[in-house]
XYZ file of C-alpha atoms in Angstrom:
721
model
C 200.488 -168.305 14.744
C 202.931 -170.032 12.402
C 204.916 -171.253 15.414
C 201.753 -172.585 17.038
C 200.742 -174.457 13.880
C 204.201 -175.992 13.575
C 204.104 -177.104 17.221
C 200.699 -178.733 16.790
C 201.521 -180.485 13.531
C 205.055 -181.806 13.977
C 205.489 -185.576 14.099
C 206.028 -185.749 17.866
C 202.906 -183.696 18.633
C 200.727 -185.600 16.194
C 201.900 -188.917 17.631
C 201.093 -187.677 21.137
C 197.615 -186.565 20.091
C 196.849 -189.943 18.552
C 198.036 -191.665 21.708
C 195.892 -189.457 23.963
C 192.881 -190.236 21.788
C 193.708 -193.934 22.104
C 193.859 -193.632 25.895
C 190.466 -191.950 26.072
C 188.904 -194.471 23.697
C 190.346 -197.385 25.671
C 188.912 -196.076 28.946
C 185.499 -195.105 27.562
C 184.937 -198.179 25.385
C 185.901 -200.547 28.205
C 183.592 -198.714 30.622
C 180.708 -199.216 28.193
C 181.460 -202.849 27.339
C 182.387 -204.143 30.810
C 179.615 -204.234 33.386
C 181.333 -205.746 36.428
C 183.224 -203.258 38.613
C 186.062 -205.618 39.548
C 186.683 -206.592 35.948
C 186.590 -202.946 34.857
C 189.151 -202.015 37.530
C 191.453 -204.774 36.293
C 191.085 -203.673 32.660
C 191.659 -200.007 33.472
C 194.671 -200.903 35.588
C 196.032 -202.926 32.677
C 195.519 -200.007 30.272
C 197.203 -197.607 32.679
C 200.187 -199.853 33.364
C 200.633 -200.645 29.662
C 201.043 -197.001 28.701
C 203.441 -196.166 31.513
C 205.431 -199.321 30.737
C 206.010 -198.500 27.065
C 207.110 -195.010 28.097
C 209.584 -196.423 30.642
C 208.144 -195.211 33.917
C 206.455 -198.357 35.265
C 208.999 -199.366 37.914
C 209.601 -195.827 39.234
C 205.841 -195.317 39.538
C 205.436 -198.538 41.526
C 208.543 -197.978 43.669
C 207.699 -194.382 44.591
C 204.070 -195.304 45.278
C 205.053 -198.180 47.557
C 207.580 -195.946 49.330
C 205.062 -193.176 49.995
C 202.390 -195.633 51.073
C 204.861 -197.177 53.526
C 205.528 -193.723 54.993
C 201.781 -193.061 55.307
C 201.157 -196.410 56.979
C 204.012 -195.957 59.457
C 202.943 -192.404 60.339
C 199.294 -193.355 60.766
C 200.179 -196.298 62.997
C 202.441 -193.988 65.021
C 199.702 -191.378 65.377
C 197.156 -193.973 66.486
C 199.744 -195.968 68.468
C 198.125 -199.119 67.165
C 199.863 -201.610 64.867
C 196.445 -202.763 63.711
C 195.951 -199.359 62.067
C 198.999 -199.857 59.857
C 197.021 -200.698 56.710
C 194.342 -198.029 57.198
C 195.775 -195.782 54.418
C 195.702 -198.750 52.036
C 192.083 -199.487 52.918
C 191.190 -195.796 52.480
C 192.672 -195.854 48.990
C 190.650 -198.993 48.220
C 187.430 -197.253 49.302
C 188.229 -194.312 47.054
C 188.717 -196.658 44.106
C 185.196 -198.002 44.685
C 183.747 -194.479 44.675
C 185.630 -193.517 41.514
C 184.540 -196.623 39.610
C 180.811 -196.297 40.262
C 178.901 -196.333 36.972
C 177.698 -192.722 36.629
C 181.098 -191.173 37.418
C 183.207 -193.342 35.112
C 183.621 -190.577 32.486
C 185.111 -188.294 35.164
C 187.506 -191.012 36.304
C 188.522 -191.704 32.707
C 189.448 -188.030 32.290
C 191.474 -188.078 35.516
C 193.368 -191.201 34.447
C 194.099 -189.680 31.049
C 195.538 -186.547 32.662
C 197.740 -188.705 34.898
C 198.922 -190.708 31.883
C 199.832 -187.514 30.007
C 202.092 -186.500 32.882
C 203.664 -189.922 33.341
C 204.221 -190.602 29.651
C 206.211 -187.391 29.219
C 208.111 -187.668 32.467
C 211.344 -188.742 30.765
C 211.438 -186.524 27.666
C 213.252 -183.758 29.528
C 214.118 -182.897 33.083
C 213.151 -179.329 33.884
C 215.548 -176.565 34.887
C 214.486 -176.298 38.538
C 214.625 -180.051 39.074
C 218.148 -180.268 37.686
C 219.199 -177.183 39.587
C 218.334 -178.401 43.075
C 215.544 -180.974 43.305
C 217.308 -183.924 41.685
C 220.804 -183.483 43.086
C 220.131 -184.036 46.773
C 222.537 -186.964 46.811
C 225.422 -184.491 46.392
C 223.904 -181.212 47.602
C 221.879 -182.036 50.698
C 224.303 -183.707 53.093
C 227.638 -183.263 51.318
C 228.359 -186.942 51.975
C 228.603 -186.352 55.727
C 225.183 -187.476 56.932
C 223.368 -185.397 59.553
C 226.370 -183.148 60.136
C 226.549 -182.301 56.457
C 222.835 -181.475 56.445
C 223.496 -178.508 58.742
C 226.837 -177.475 57.212
C 227.349 -174.317 55.171
C 228.929 -175.774 52.046
C 229.288 -172.416 50.338
C 226.439 -172.766 47.859
C 225.458 -169.137 47.360
C 222.068 -169.175 45.689
C 218.927 -169.005 47.794
C 217.427 -172.021 45.999
C 219.896 -174.252 47.805
C 218.580 -172.959 51.118
C 214.886 -173.416 50.370
C 213.058 -175.686 52.828
C 214.341 -179.153 51.939
C 211.503 -181.361 53.142
C 210.881 -182.849 49.697
C 214.568 -183.538 49.117
C 214.966 -185.138 52.532
C 211.969 -187.431 52.036
C 213.058 -188.512 48.546
C 216.737 -188.971 49.454
C 216.412 -192.814 49.777
C 215.091 -193.051 46.208
C 218.431 -192.286 44.542
C 219.246 -195.706 43.133
C 218.993 -197.755 39.970
C 220.512 -195.190 37.612
C 217.167 -193.447 37.098
C 215.744 -190.156 38.320
C 212.229 -191.481 37.742
C 211.929 -192.704 41.333
C 212.105 -189.111 42.559
C 210.071 -187.563 39.739
C 207.204 -190.033 40.247
C 206.813 -188.987 43.873
C 205.021 -185.836 42.757
C 202.661 -187.845 40.559
C 201.503 -189.699 43.664
C 201.293 -186.434 45.591
C 199.127 -185.101 42.752
C 196.814 -188.080 43.179
C 196.568 -187.165 46.860
C 195.716 -183.542 46.013
C 193.050 -184.628 43.530
C 191.479 -186.989 46.066
C 191.559 -184.338 48.821
C 189.850 -181.761 46.618
C 187.176 -184.371 45.950
C 186.824 -185.187 49.661
C 186.300 -181.516 50.508
C 183.597 -181.170 47.862
C 182.048 -184.415 49.115
C 181.890 -183.032 52.657
C 180.266 -179.810 51.439
C 177.593 -181.649 49.451
C 177.408 -185.110 50.976
C 177.524 -186.625 47.508
C 179.955 -189.029 45.855
C 179.173 -187.498 42.461
C 180.473 -184.185 43.739
C 183.628 -185.848 45.053
C 184.535 -187.266 41.671
C 183.470 -184.154 39.768
C 185.673 -181.907 41.956
C 188.551 -184.328 41.512
C 188.114 -184.127 37.736
C 187.995 -180.334 37.777
C 191.198 -180.284 39.829
C 192.859 -182.628 37.351
C 191.795 -180.375 34.469
C 193.807 -177.433 35.831
C 197.323 -177.588 34.321
C 198.601 -175.221 36.995
C 198.216 -178.125 39.414
C 198.761 -181.239 37.322
C 201.774 -179.957 35.356
C 203.697 -179.628 38.611
C 203.675 -183.413 38.981
C 206.467 -183.887 36.428
C 209.116 -182.049 38.398
C 211.176 -182.455 41.539
C 209.827 -179.207 42.982
C 208.000 -179.182 46.300
C 204.911 -177.193 45.259
C 202.523 -180.143 45.245
C 203.691 -181.330 48.662
C 202.936 -177.858 50.028
C 199.518 -177.884 48.372
C 198.774 -181.354 49.764
C 199.453 -180.123 53.303
C 197.335 -176.997 52.790
C 194.423 -178.965 51.352
C 194.772 -181.461 54.200
C 194.359 -178.603 56.662
C 191.283 -177.343 54.806
C 189.821 -180.867 54.798
C 190.271 -181.187 58.574
C 188.622 -177.793 59.154
C 185.691 -178.525 56.847
C 185.170 -181.941 58.388
C 185.176 -180.402 61.871
C 182.559 -177.822 60.806
C 180.470 -180.386 58.932
C 180.250 -182.710 61.954
C 180.001 -179.794 64.402
C 183.012 -181.169 66.272
C 181.311 -184.433 67.183
C 183.615 -186.828 65.310
C 187.366 -187.127 66.013
C 187.516 -183.443 66.953
C 190.757 -183.761 68.929
C 192.471 -185.674 66.134
C 191.273 -183.196 63.507
C 192.612 -180.259 65.520
C 196.051 -181.789 65.968
C 196.333 -183.265 62.474
C 195.054 -180.115 60.749
C 197.400 -177.827 62.655
C 200.247 -180.268 62.085
C 199.635 -180.319 58.318
C 199.671 -176.538 58.154
C 202.966 -176.451 60.049
C 204.317 -179.221 57.828
C 203.732 -177.085 54.719
C 206.535 -174.752 55.859
C 209.047 -177.574 55.450
C 208.488 -177.801 51.693
C 208.328 -174.353 50.097
C 209.249 -170.801 51.033
C 205.985 -169.371 49.661
C 204.199 -171.210 52.482
C 205.339 -168.293 54.647
C 202.737 -166.244 52.777
C 199.991 -168.607 51.651
C 199.958 -171.035 54.585
C 200.199 -168.194 57.074
C 197.263 -166.418 55.439
C 195.342 -169.703 55.410
C 195.976 -170.260 59.114
C 195.196 -166.680 60.172
C 191.998 -166.586 58.109
C 190.845 -169.864 59.623
C 191.607 -168.620 63.138
C 189.596 -165.453 62.459
C 186.654 -167.491 61.169
C 186.570 -169.776 64.197
C 186.877 -166.852 66.595
C 184.174 -164.870 64.808
C 181.839 -167.849 64.782
C 182.737 -168.553 68.418
C 183.705 -172.078 67.515
C 185.737 -173.481 70.364
C 188.372 -175.826 69.051
C 188.981 -178.822 71.292
C 192.422 -179.585 72.648
C 194.120 -182.218 70.469
C 193.685 -185.729 71.796
C 196.639 -188.079 72.115
C 196.559 -188.967 68.450
C 196.291 -185.310 67.493
C 199.188 -184.407 69.773
C 201.357 -187.118 68.239
C 200.518 -185.871 64.729
C 201.327 -182.325 65.787
C 204.582 -183.387 67.445
C 205.777 -185.312 64.383
C 205.047 -182.319 62.178
C 206.802 -179.858 64.485
C 209.853 -182.113 64.709
C 210.162 -182.474 60.932
C 209.501 -178.815 60.122
C 211.740 -177.730 62.992
C 214.609 -179.794 61.577
C 214.159 -178.352 58.083
C 213.873 -174.766 59.344
C 216.839 -175.195 61.696
C 219.005 -176.122 58.719
C 218.308 -172.821 56.976
C 218.705 -170.921 60.253
C 222.074 -172.491 61.060
C 223.455 -171.963 57.561
C 222.076 -168.487 56.778
C 221.209 -166.976 60.162
C 217.552 -166.709 59.120
C 214.753 -169.333 59.172
C 213.723 -168.796 55.539
C 215.766 -167.832 52.499
C 214.821 -165.911 49.382
C 212.756 -162.738 49.255
C 212.099 -162.719 53.012
C 215.686 -161.890 54.002
C 215.116 -158.179 54.487
C 212.075 -158.818 56.641
C 214.144 -160.964 58.999
C 217.003 -158.463 58.939
C 214.602 -155.822 60.245
C 214.023 -158.176 63.185
C 217.739 -158.209 63.922
C 218.603 -161.540 62.258
C 221.801 -160.946 60.279
C 222.424 -162.847 57.071
C 225.605 -164.916 57.112
C 228.353 -165.022 54.488
C 228.225 -165.610 51.516
C 224.540 -164.688 51.099
C 222.966 -161.320 50.326
C 219.603 -159.679 50.955
C 216.785 -159.905 48.410
C 213.439 -158.234 47.934
C 210.025 -159.111 46.565
C 210.113 -157.061 43.407
C 212.125 -154.899 41.043
C 210.440 -151.501 41.161
C 210.960 -148.441 39.031
C 209.912 -145.301 40.864
C 210.032 -143.353 37.608
C 207.091 -145.309 36.212
C 203.840 -143.394 36.606
C 200.944 -144.834 38.586
C 198.715 -144.935 35.502
C 201.324 -147.007 33.666
C 201.654 -149.378 36.608
C 197.897 -149.866 36.742
C 197.726 -150.420 32.999
C 200.553 -152.942 33.189
C 198.849 -154.742 36.076
C 195.510 -154.975 34.275
C 197.295 -156.384 31.243
C 199.071 -158.921 33.424
C 195.756 -159.856 35.070
C 194.045 -160.378 31.709
C 196.958 -162.452 30.459
C 196.938 -164.577 33.613
C 193.261 -165.482 33.261
C 192.687 -165.537 29.514
C 195.920 -165.991 27.548
C 199.333 -166.006 29.269
C 201.360 -164.237 26.590
C 204.317 -161.958 27.128
C 207.731 -162.034 28.753
C 206.451 -162.047 32.339
C 203.967 -164.833 31.560
C 206.476 -167.488 30.429
C 206.276 -169.342 33.745
C 202.488 -169.025 33.799
C 202.194 -170.883 30.495
C 203.842 -173.912 32.111
C 201.414 -173.875 35.062
C 198.291 -172.067 33.888
C 194.842 -172.272 35.426
C 193.270 -172.419 31.995
C 189.637 -172.137 31.015
C 188.577 -174.490 33.809
C 189.897 -172.105 36.475
C 188.354 -169.109 34.732
C 184.929 -170.785 34.646
C 185.182 -171.881 38.279
C 186.125 -168.351 39.297
C 183.161 -166.888 37.442
C 180.821 -169.444 39.017
C 182.050 -168.568 42.495
C 181.912 -164.811 41.915
C 178.388 -164.956 40.511
C 176.766 -167.702 42.594
C 178.560 -168.207 45.912
C 176.402 -165.608 47.679
C 173.187 -167.485 46.845
C 174.714 -170.905 47.519
C 174.720 -170.348 51.284
C 171.021 -169.393 51.211
C 170.206 -172.432 49.107
C 172.156 -174.717 51.433
C 170.251 -173.405 54.440
C 166.892 -173.875 52.692
C 167.846 -177.370 51.635
C 168.869 -178.202 55.198
C 165.548 -176.952 56.587
C 163.639 -178.880 53.926
C 165.585 -182.036 54.598
C 164.890 -181.763 58.337
C 161.176 -181.342 57.655
C 160.988 -184.280 55.258
C 163.433 -186.524 57.085
C 165.737 -186.630 54.081
C 169.470 -186.268 54.496
C 170.889 -183.666 52.138
C 174.385 -183.543 53.554
C 174.823 -179.825 52.903
C 176.776 -177.726 55.383
C 176.331 -173.993 54.919
C 178.805 -173.048 57.641
C 181.540 -175.176 56.085
C 180.864 -173.528 52.735
C 181.120 -170.088 54.356
C 184.539 -171.113 55.624
C 185.665 -172.272 52.175
C 184.310 -169.104 50.598
C 186.159 -166.891 53.077
C 189.562 -168.522 52.578
C 188.971 -168.517 48.803
C 188.339 -164.761 48.896
C 191.309 -163.987 51.140
C 193.731 -166.236 49.245
C 192.418 -164.705 46.031
C 193.208 -161.207 47.297
C 196.719 -162.325 48.287
C 197.170 -163.838 44.827
C 196.052 -160.598 43.162
C 198.499 -158.597 45.278
C 201.323 -161.003 44.439
C 200.546 -160.558 40.727
C 201.329 -156.885 41.211
C 204.376 -157.246 43.461
C 206.302 -160.079 41.850
C 208.766 -159.320 39.100
C 208.539 -162.870 37.724
C 205.104 -164.458 37.950
C 205.101 -168.237 38.381
C 201.816 -170.006 37.730
C 202.593 -172.534 40.448
C 202.336 -169.785 43.098
C 198.550 -169.931 42.698
C 197.958 -173.645 43.117
C 196.028 -173.237 46.382
C 193.497 -170.873 44.835
C 193.190 -173.256 41.861
C 192.389 -176.231 44.116
C 190.018 -174.267 46.361
C 188.161 -173.081 43.261
C 187.656 -176.670 42.099
C 186.225 -177.800 45.454
C 184.100 -174.704 46.112
C 182.946 -174.361 42.499
C 181.761 -177.968 42.539
C 179.789 -177.292 45.731
C 178.090 -174.325 44.046
C 177.212 -176.407 40.990
C 175.759 -179.309 42.934
C 173.893 -177.073 45.348
C 172.233 -175.315 42.440
C 171.319 -178.622 40.848
C 169.886 -179.970 44.087
C 167.954 -176.779 44.699
C 166.171 -177.209 41.403
C 165.231 -180.789 42.272
C 161.908 -181.015 44.059
C 162.712 -184.105 46.089
C 166.324 -183.322 47.060
C 167.410 -186.382 45.117
C 170.756 -185.045 44.047
C 171.770 -188.423 42.655
C 169.578 -187.559 39.676
C 172.231 -185.083 38.568
C 173.964 -186.609 35.567
C 177.395 -185.242 34.835
C 177.707 -186.270 31.189
C 174.071 -186.384 30.118
C 171.381 -183.871 29.304
C 172.032 -180.223 28.610
C 175.393 -180.018 30.333
C 177.011 -182.934 28.518
C 178.214 -181.005 25.474
C 179.685 -178.215 27.604
C 181.495 -180.652 29.895
C 182.846 -182.745 27.032
C 184.089 -179.596 25.300
C 185.688 -178.313 28.505
C 187.422 -181.647 29.144
C 188.676 -181.822 25.564
C 190.067 -178.292 25.597
C 191.757 -178.677 28.993
C 193.283 -182.061 28.092
C 194.669 -180.392 24.971
C 196.055 -177.431 26.938
C 197.604 -179.775 29.488
C 199.245 -181.857 26.784
C 200.793 -178.830 25.068
C 202.056 -177.164 28.215
C 204.290 -178.569 30.891
C 206.893 -177.592 33.437
C 209.566 -179.689 31.733
C 209.309 -177.704 28.483
C 209.293 -179.974 25.390
C 205.992 -181.258 24.028
C 205.417 -184.953 23.437
C 205.877 -188.304 25.126
C 208.959 -190.323 25.914
C 209.747 -192.477 22.893
C 207.766 -195.690 23.203
C 209.720 -198.911 23.661
C 207.978 -202.276 23.967
C 211.155 -204.077 25.049
C 212.400 -201.817 27.836
C 213.414 -202.490 31.432
C 210.496 -200.583 32.898
C 212.483 -197.438 33.644
C 214.488 -194.725 31.908
C 218.259 -194.874 32.335
C 219.058 -191.243 33.135
C 222.562 -192.046 34.324
C 223.721 -193.117 30.873
C 221.534 -190.863 28.726
C 221.360 -187.576 30.618
C 224.151 -187.256 33.166
C 227.648 -186.495 31.909
C 230.875 -187.808 33.346
C 234.175 -186.552 31.958
C 236.072 -188.814 34.372
C 238.140 -185.849 35.561
C 236.591 -185.346 38.998
C 234.607 -187.664 41.261
C 230.939 -187.309 42.187
C 231.688 -185.426 45.416
C 233.972 -182.803 43.841
C 232.931 -179.173 44.245
C 232.774 -177.548 40.823
C 231.895 -174.064 39.615
C 230.592 -174.292 36.048
C 231.012 -171.268 33.818
C 228.584 -172.743 31.315
C 224.985 -172.825 30.122
C 222.143 -173.759 32.452
C 220.610 -176.261 32.923
C 223.033 -178.314 30.813
C 225.884 -177.755 33.264
C 223.819 -179.451 36.004
C 223.939 -182.645 33.984
C 227.590 -182.988 34.976
C 228.318 -185.406 37.782
C 229.558 -183.746 40.937
C 228.436 -180.897 43.174
C 227.946 -178.384 40.381
C 227.356 -174.700 41.080
C 226.738 -172.586 38.012
C 227.965 -169.070 37.298
C 224.337 -167.870 37.417
C 223.966 -169.464 40.868
C 226.624 -167.091 42.126
C 226.238 -164.063 39.884
C 222.533 -164.140 38.993
C 219.178 -163.857 40.725
C 219.292 -165.289 44.225
C 223.095 -165.199 44.262
C 225.596 -162.579 45.409
C 227.037 -160.348 42.700
C 229.394 -158.782 45.272
C 231.493 -161.947 45.097
C 232.017 -161.622 41.349
C 231.856 -157.919 40.558
C 234.572 -156.574 42.836
C 238.235 -157.490 43.322
C 239.722 -160.841 42.376
C 240.604 -161.434 46.027
C 236.902 -161.309 46.941
C 236.210 -164.115 44.493
C 239.266 -166.030 45.699
C 238.029 -165.720 49.284
C 234.784 -167.314 48.204
C 236.580 -170.147 46.384
C 238.511 -170.901 49.569
C 235.414 -170.665 51.786
C 233.380 -172.994 49.548
C 236.356 -175.369 49.153
C 235.963 -175.407 45.359
C 237.955 -178.135 43.611
C 237.473 -177.308 39.922
C 236.467 -174.506 37.589
C 234.676 -175.883 34.517
C 234.556 -173.381 31.650
C 232.771 -173.493 28.324
C 234.882 -171.169 26.194
C 231.939 -170.220 23.986
C 230.114 -169.199 27.143
C 232.778 -167.057 28.793
C 233.685 -165.323 25.527
C 230.095 -164.528 24.552
C 230.549 -160.902 23.478
C 226.817 -160.289 23.616
C 226.558 -160.904 27.352
C 228.398 -158.679 29.821
C 227.906 -161.042 32.763
C 229.411 -163.976 30.879
C 232.331 -161.799 29.841
C 232.890 -161.089 33.530
C 233.057 -164.843 34.126
C 235.734 -165.062 31.448
C 237.690 -162.199 33.003
C 237.742 -163.937 36.385
C 238.838 -167.187 34.743
C 241.725 -165.379 33.047
C 242.698 -163.664 36.300
C 242.808 -167.000 38.114
C 244.876 -168.493 35.298
C 247.380 -165.637 35.330
C 247.517 -165.638 39.136
C 248.717 -169.247 39.124
C 245.601 -170.613 40.827
C 245.253 -173.602 38.493
C 247.137 -176.720 39.436
C 246.114 -178.465 36.251
C 244.398 -177.311 33.052
C 242.642 -179.914 30.914
C 240.953 -179.562 27.545
C 237.864 -181.775 27.612
C 237.821 -183.805 24.449
C 239.289 -183.181 21.025
C 236.859 -181.832 18.424
C 234.296 -184.515 17.610
C 235.453 -186.914 20.296
C 232.778 -188.582 22.425
C 233.843 -188.113 26.033
C 230.522 -188.478 27.800
C 228.382 -191.491 28.525
C 225.511 -190.608 26.198
C 224.716 -192.958 23.381
C 226.213 -191.455 20.238
C 226.211 -187.872 21.558
C 229.276 -185.698 21.190
C 230.245 -183.888 24.368
C 233.342 -181.807 24.817
C 234.065 -180.649 21.274
C 237.350 -179.030 22.222
C 235.803 -175.867 23.702
C 235.415 -176.948 27.327
C 238.148 -176.699 29.942
C 238.480 -178.207 33.416
C 240.851 -176.349 35.721
C 241.843 -177.958 39.021
C 242.439 -175.311 41.659
C 245.666 -175.020 43.602
C 244.028 -174.430 46.973
C 247.170 -173.133 48.609
C 247.571 -170.436 45.961
C 243.838 -169.689 45.956
C 243.976 -169.068 49.701
C 246.355 -166.081 49.377
C 245.886 -162.659 47.788
C 246.800 -162.210 44.143
C 249.426 -159.593 45.183
C 251.474 -162.300 46.929
C 254.418 -163.328 44.670
C 254.417 -166.893 43.355
C 257.234 -169.394 43.586
C 259.408 -170.210 40.579
C 257.651 -173.552 40.244
C 254.209 -171.946 40.121
C 255.486 -169.230 37.787
C 256.821 -171.842 35.350
C 253.582 -173.843 35.565
C 251.525 -170.729 34.960
C 253.582 -169.761 31.938
C 253.040 -173.210 30.415
C 249.303 -173.034 31.117
C 248.993 -169.565 29.603
C 250.777 -170.761 26.487
C 248.555 -173.824 26.240
C 245.382 -171.813 26.849
C 246.323 -169.257 24.193
C 246.667 -172.132 21.695
C 243.252 -173.643 22.394
C 241.466 -170.303 22.893
C 241.993 -167.773 20.089
C 239.903 -165.196 21.960
C 242.394 -165.173 24.829
C 245.400 -165.158 22.505
C 244.094 -162.072 20.686
C 243.977 -160.151 23.969
C 247.537 -161.013 24.948
C 250.134 -158.215 24.697
């Protein structure tokens, strides 16, 4: 409790809270004072741009948005084979803006904008571990500087994260310029906007009401498990966007009974589902379940899907080509189409895993644990996941938690979804008798309910199986809950209205206003104090900035010892070691989860074979790290470093910086305080076994290096005979 109080009351947190309150006041006061829609849009745009400008993310937000819109326009024109359709995505966005700035829904839109501002304003305070590890280093990891050939080349990176589907990294590759990582990070903010709009569109199709569209969008935005993933270079939101796009196409097909653009919907929907496999490995589970459940529903309902028309075929072909390219990369490098926990499944199909990778499994099980204890542990994990994510296995859930909004939506669906279908059918019959148009589609809601149930079951099973639970694994069930829960709410409201005039439902007035305001306030607070990047607060405000954050000179380190394309193994802390320029592979990448401990835990020659295979140029060692007596795995890193030193494998040994000397590019920050060493490998010596005698020249060099290392490293000197 003391820690929580300190976090809430420190200067950075208090400043952030005041700023969030200012944002909300600015949006709400202007919506009350300004009556014209066009003027209100201009004012709100000005408010939004002002806040992202002072927090140095304006230019990246504009650049990434323009880049993604260009991609959408080009793809849509290609699908339609009509240059006149090029600006259709822009026009669609304009129509959405009109819906979201209608008078009665302005409070919902204000909440959505505030959530987006929270994410953007903290985008630069810290770059998260996963982003630094693989998402933000595509310029040196993805193609190895050799273009298409390098994309399919096994560069020796051991960890499975480097073999994840690289659709996100490939798409964002052109955005590495200007000395800022904001161009890449902002991509996911725009993808989040797409997810929010899609959730609203699905709810709008189920209810036929614009109010429901905006309300569902707000509920989606209030779930930190979705919105917090926008400030990272991970591909989770791209996967979710594709999955929600598939659901939208299916719901629209059911709502219109296949009478509108059926061929295009079939091709585009199938293509989006296939496209999801190019972004994240977990799509193998969740997208596959989504597709199989949908196929079962259509077969059971005897719904004959039309053959894709030309536009649908083009959309499907583009998706297959892109996903095929991404999957082929993993297949060529590893021998299997997907990396990670699926390796053993593919091995059972006869697909051998290539060197230097090793098999992995879903979970770490202990057969000695009794069934009653497993059940008790699972129930505790389930309660923590829904109510309060506390505990060691919940650390990644805190960063992407469903929160109270998801819990309420789940309860609404569990308690009311069964009567919603009956109410929709009655409303449809009443509307047909009176000539009114209700817009409800009971069959489409049945479809949503079915996939929500099945995906929920899969999520519950994964909570039991997975050793480390990540909140972002459950983003699809979060988004489906927002869309379906909104449909339940609006159906109930309409059912109680005698004249089917659902527009009389007021979102922030009457009896539900206090509850909604409280829910929004609590979820905005939870969102602000959680986040995938870790630290709480906003990027330090600066009224005289260049519109972007200079990561190159404030985050990335350059010791000017190796160039940006050098292959370096870093025996140092994560994620700090990833801030070094170059193709950095950490000790944990090789020795830890997702790596291959066989390379490090056996003979020195095994490790030397790997160094030769991966064409490693340098070993970077933090002496405090490799001589950490409290960590056996780090000690093993130090032992290997000593073995390489004594074997004559180092061509040059350099102490990085004298104590207190600033050797990096950061402003006023001391890097390299005399405890970091860069060792350039002698590749000829590394390529032979340690038993092979060295030349006199290498022997003399090694003796000098050992003497020098014993001087700068007391720990090593104390172990010398």
